[in-house]
Tab-separated table of C-alpha atoms and ligand atoms in Angstrom:
chain	number	residue	atom	x	y	z
L	8	UNK	CA	0.000	0.000	0.000
L	9	UNK	CA	2.832	2.245	0.918
L	10	UNK	CA	4.225	1.566	-2.620
L	11	UNK	CA	1.083	2.678	-4.452
L	12	UNK	CA	0.684	5.846	-2.453
L	13	UNK	CA	4.324	6.619	-3.010
L	14	UNK	CA	4.018	6.253	-6.802
L	15	UNK	CA	0.518	7.712	-7.179
L	16	UNK	CA	1.946	10.558	-9.271
L	17	UNK	CA	2.564	7.974	-12.050
L	18	UNK	CA	-1.201	7.435	-12.474
L	19	UNK	CA	-1.752	10.705	-14.414
L	20	UNK	CA	0.843	10.056	-17.167
L	21	UNK	CA	-0.333	6.420	-17.525
L	22	UNK	CA	-3.957	7.572	-17.994
L	23	UNK	CA	-2.762	10.223	-20.429
L	24	UNK	CA	-0.897	7.612	-22.491
L	25	UNK	CA	-3.951	5.295	-22.488
L	26	UNK	CA	-6.165	8.197	-23.624
L	27	UNK	CA	-3.753	9.044	-26.428
L	28	UNK	CA	-3.681	5.416	-27.518
L	29	UNK	CA	-7.499	5.382	-27.591
L	30	UNK	CA	-7.606	8.470	-29.798
L	31	UNK	CA	-4.972	6.927	-32.057
L	32	UNK	CA	-7.122	3.762	-32.404
L	33	UNK	CA	-10.177	5.866	-33.312
L	34	UNK	CA	-8.291	7.772	-35.977
L	35	UNK	CA	-6.894	4.516	-37.320
L	36	UNK	CA	-10.409	3.025	-37.490
L	37	UNK	CA	-11.658	5.910	-39.636
L	38	UNK	CA	-8.606	5.648	-41.774
L	39	UNK	CA	-9.459	2.306	-43.334
L	40	UNK	CA	-9.323	2.533	-47.090
L	41	UNK	CA	-12.730	2.768	-48.840
L	42	UNK	CA	-13.304	-0.499	-50.677
L	43	UNK	CA	-12.659	0.099	-54.345
L	44	UNK	CA	-15.592	-0.772	-56.622
L	45	UNK	CA	-14.574	-2.402	-59.819
L	46	UNK	CA	-17.401	-2.947	-62.299
L	47	UNK	CA	-17.349	-6.311	-64.007
L	48	UNK	CA	-16.145	-6.066	-67.542
L	49	UNK	CA	-19.098	-6.558	-69.912
L	50	UNK	CA	-18.422	-8.017	-73.302
L	51	UNK	CA	-20.256	-5.736	-75.722
L	52	UNK	CA	-19.447	-7.439	-78.956
L	53	UNK	CA	-21.073	-10.734	-79.812
L	54	UNK	CA	-19.611	-13.397	-81.953
L	55	UNK	CA	-21.875	-14.842	-84.621
L	56	UNK	CA	-22.112	-18.009	-82.548
L	57	UNK	CA	-23.210	-16.160	-79.418
L	58	UNK	CA	-25.806	-14.251	-81.394
L	59	UNK	CA	-27.267	-17.455	-82.796
L	60	UNK	CA	-27.415	-18.919	-79.289
L	61	UNK	CA	-29.261	-15.813	-78.126
L	62	UNK	CA	-31.784	-16.194	-80.929
L	63	UNK	CA	-32.378	-19.799	-79.915
L	64	UNK	CA	-33.008	-18.759	-76.323
L	65	UNK	CA	-35.614	-16.256	-77.400
L	66	UNK	CA	-37.603	-17.807	-80.210
L	67	UNK	CA	-39.452	-15.353	-82.397
L	68	UNK	CA	-42.906	-16.645	-81.531
L	69	UNK	CA	-46.368	-15.665	-82.699
L	70	UNK	CA	-46.769	-13.218	-79.800
L	71	UNK	CA	-43.712	-11.357	-81.054
L	72	UNK	CA	-45.117	-11.229	-84.582
L	73	UNK	CA	-48.298	-9.670	-83.222
L	74	UNK	CA	-46.283	-7.155	-81.198
L	75	UNK	CA	-44.327	-6.279	-84.330
L	76	UNK	CA	-47.574	-5.592	-86.211
L	77	UNK	CA	-48.686	-3.196	-83.465
L	78	UNK	CA	-45.264	-1.561	-83.328
L	79	UNK	CA	-45.064	-0.915	-87.059
L	80	UNK	CA	-48.536	0.614	-87.284
L	81	UNK	CA	-50.701	3.055	-85.445
L	82	UNK	CA	-54.174	1.953	-84.506
L	83	UNK	CA	-57.249	4.105	-84.591
L	84	UNK	CA	-58.764	4.504	-81.146
L	85	UNK	CA	-60.920	1.525	-80.173
L	86	UNK	CA	-59.404	-0.889	-82.679
L	87	UNK	CA	-59.414	-4.433	-81.295
L	88	UNK	CA	-56.701	-6.723	-82.618
L	89	UNK	CA	-55.913	-8.875	-79.583
L	90	UNK	CA	-57.724	-11.956	-80.893
L	91	UNK	CA	-56.531	-11.541	-84.450
L	92	UNK	CA	-55.698	-14.879	-86.096
L	93	UNK	CA	-51.921	-15.381	-86.168
L	94	UNK	CA	-51.925	-15.653	-89.951
L	95	UNK	CA	-53.449	-12.155	-90.097
L	96	UNK	CA	-50.457	-10.763	-88.172
L	97	UNK	CA	-48.241	-12.074	-90.926
L	98	UNK	CA	-50.562	-10.725	-93.628
L	99	UNK	CA	-50.589	-7.355	-91.856
L	100	UNK	CA	-46.795	-7.220	-91.858
L	101	UNK	CA	-46.802	-7.995	-95.574
L	102	UNK	CA	-49.195	-5.096	-96.182
L	103	UNK	CA	-46.962	-2.794	-94.133
L	104	UNK	CA	-44.104	-3.765	-96.450
L	105	UNK	CA	-46.253	-2.705	-99.407
L	106	UNK	CA	-46.978	0.668	-97.768
L	107	UNK	CA	-43.251	1.129	-97.175
L	108	UNK	CA	-42.377	0.285	-100.777
L	109	UNK	CA	-44.913	2.762	-102.109
L	110	UNK	CA	-44.685	5.533	-99.491
L	111	UNK	CA	-41.145	5.094	-98.127
L	112	UNK	CA	-39.885	3.399	-94.965
L	113	UNK	CA	-40.880	6.268	-92.679
L	114	UNK	CA	-44.569	5.908	-93.465
L	115	UNK	CA	-46.536	4.454	-90.535
L	116	UNK	CA	-49.721	2.741	-91.745
L	117	UNK	CA	-52.854	3.124	-89.624
L	118	UNK	CA	-55.099	0.151	-88.832
L	119	UNK	CA	-58.624	1.517	-88.646
L	120	UNK	CA	-60.527	-1.665	-87.760
L	121	UNK	CA	-60.106	-5.237	-86.559
L	122	UNK	CA	-62.820	-7.007	-84.631
L	123	UNK	CA	-64.292	-3.871	-83.158
L	124	UNK	CA	-66.803	-2.105	-85.389
L	125	UNK	CA	-70.522	-2.952	-85.108
L	126	UNK	CA	-71.424	-1.944	-88.671
L	127	UNK	CA	-69.467	-4.417	-90.772
L	128	UNK	CA	-71.558	-6.858	-92.808
L	129	UNK	CA	-73.299	-9.504	-90.707
L	130	UNK	CA	-71.001	-12.328	-91.740
L	131	UNK	CA	-67.948	-10.133	-92.003
L	132	UNK	CA	-64.554	-11.763	-91.464
L	133	UNK	CA	-63.920	-8.913	-89.053
L	134	UNK	CA	-66.042	-10.724	-86.467
L	135	UNK	CA	-63.983	-13.900	-86.952
L	136	UNK	CA	-60.728	-12.030	-86.285
L	137	UNK	CA	-59.826	-12.743	-89.888
L	138	UNK	CA	-59.962	-9.225	-91.357
L	139	UNK	CA	-58.362	-5.826	-90.911
L	140	UNK	CA	-58.804	-2.370	-92.389
L	141	UNK	CA	-55.971	0.014	-93.214
L	142	UNK	CA	-56.232	3.763	-93.774
L	143	UNK	CA	-55.629	4.743	-97.362
L	144	UNK	CA	-57.354	8.109	-97.848
L	145	UNK	CA	-54.302	10.142	-96.783
L	146	UNK	CA	-52.372	8.940	-99.838
L	147	UNK	CA	-52.420	10.170	-103.451
L	148	UNK	CA	-54.828	8.197	-105.652
L	149	UNK	CA	-52.107	6.434	-107.674
L	150	UNK	CA	-50.339	5.314	-104.479
L	151	UNK	CA	-53.600	3.893	-103.114
L	152	UNK	CA	-53.932	1.793	-106.234
L	153	UNK	CA	-50.299	0.653	-106.015
L	154	UNK	CA	-50.628	-0.457	-102.382
L	155	UNK	CA	-53.873	-2.357	-102.999
L	156	UNK	CA	-52.531	-4.138	-106.095
L	157	UNK	CA	-49.165	-4.925	-104.546
L	158	UNK	CA	-50.808	-6.252	-101.360
L	159	UNK	CA	-53.094	-8.631	-103.291
L	160	UNK	CA	-50.163	-9.735	-105.399
L	161	UNK	CA	-47.932	-10.450	-102.370
L	162	UNK	CA	-50.595	-12.165	-100.270
L	163	UNK	CA	-51.864	-14.503	-102.963
L	164	UNK	CA	-55.125	-16.444	-103.139
L	165	UNK	CA	-55.396	-17.192	-99.394
L	166	UNK	CA	-56.280	-13.539	-98.845
L	167	UNK	CA	-58.613	-11.036	-100.407
L	168	UNK	CA	-57.574	-7.393	-100.556
L	169	UNK	CA	-60.390	-4.929	-101.258
L	170	UNK	CA	-60.203	-1.244	-102.049
L	171	UNK	CA	-63.394	-0.153	-100.311
L	172	UNK	CA	-64.390	3.154	-101.837
L	173	UNK	CA	-66.959	5.757	-100.903
L	174	UNK	CA	-67.316	7.786	-97.755
L	175	UNK	CA	-65.442	5.288	-95.592
L	176	UNK	CA	-62.700	4.528	-98.098
L	177	UNK	CA	-60.070	2.070	-96.830
L	178	UNK	CA	-58.070	-1.008	-97.663
L	179	UNK	CA	-59.729	-4.183	-96.411
L	180	UNK	CA	-57.837	-7.478	-96.118
L	181	UNK	CA	-59.347	-10.810	-95.108
L	182	UNK	CA	-58.614	-14.509	-95.199
L	183	UNK	CA	-60.456	-16.253	-98.013
L	184	UNK	CA	-60.895	-19.704	-96.447
U	236	ZN	ZN1	-62.922	-4.278	-93.476
């Protein structure tokens, strides 16, 4: 006991050293290097083989063909094409190609009717999801004729392309069978 009392003056420097050490530890803790983020290298060029593999993983199915038809056209408000027969999607794309050939690739054809209009003929193919109407009145007369003739020529006997004239002039396409 005598010893401790005698050397009590040493307590202050020891505490001071401990305090300093504590501060040093704190500083050191905040000093840790920030983890460096390295983004994974992404290969942005595909070999032909990789591209083919990608195509096989995502087959170009009928749903995609329908989406393409909607993407390459505008549709008049209220047009219903969701139940359109798959073969009509393909026919529609063929007609779009005709519009592009006649009017240029920037032309966006407008579908004005599918299975949606209550005033088609009673047995109209429209009500069997086997017919579509395209806008044609915004084109010069000779271009209308070209599109109609080219469309019938490309689609062949399985389809009938009609140039419906009069007040509600449009291009009508339907399956024949
Ligand atoms: Zn029609």
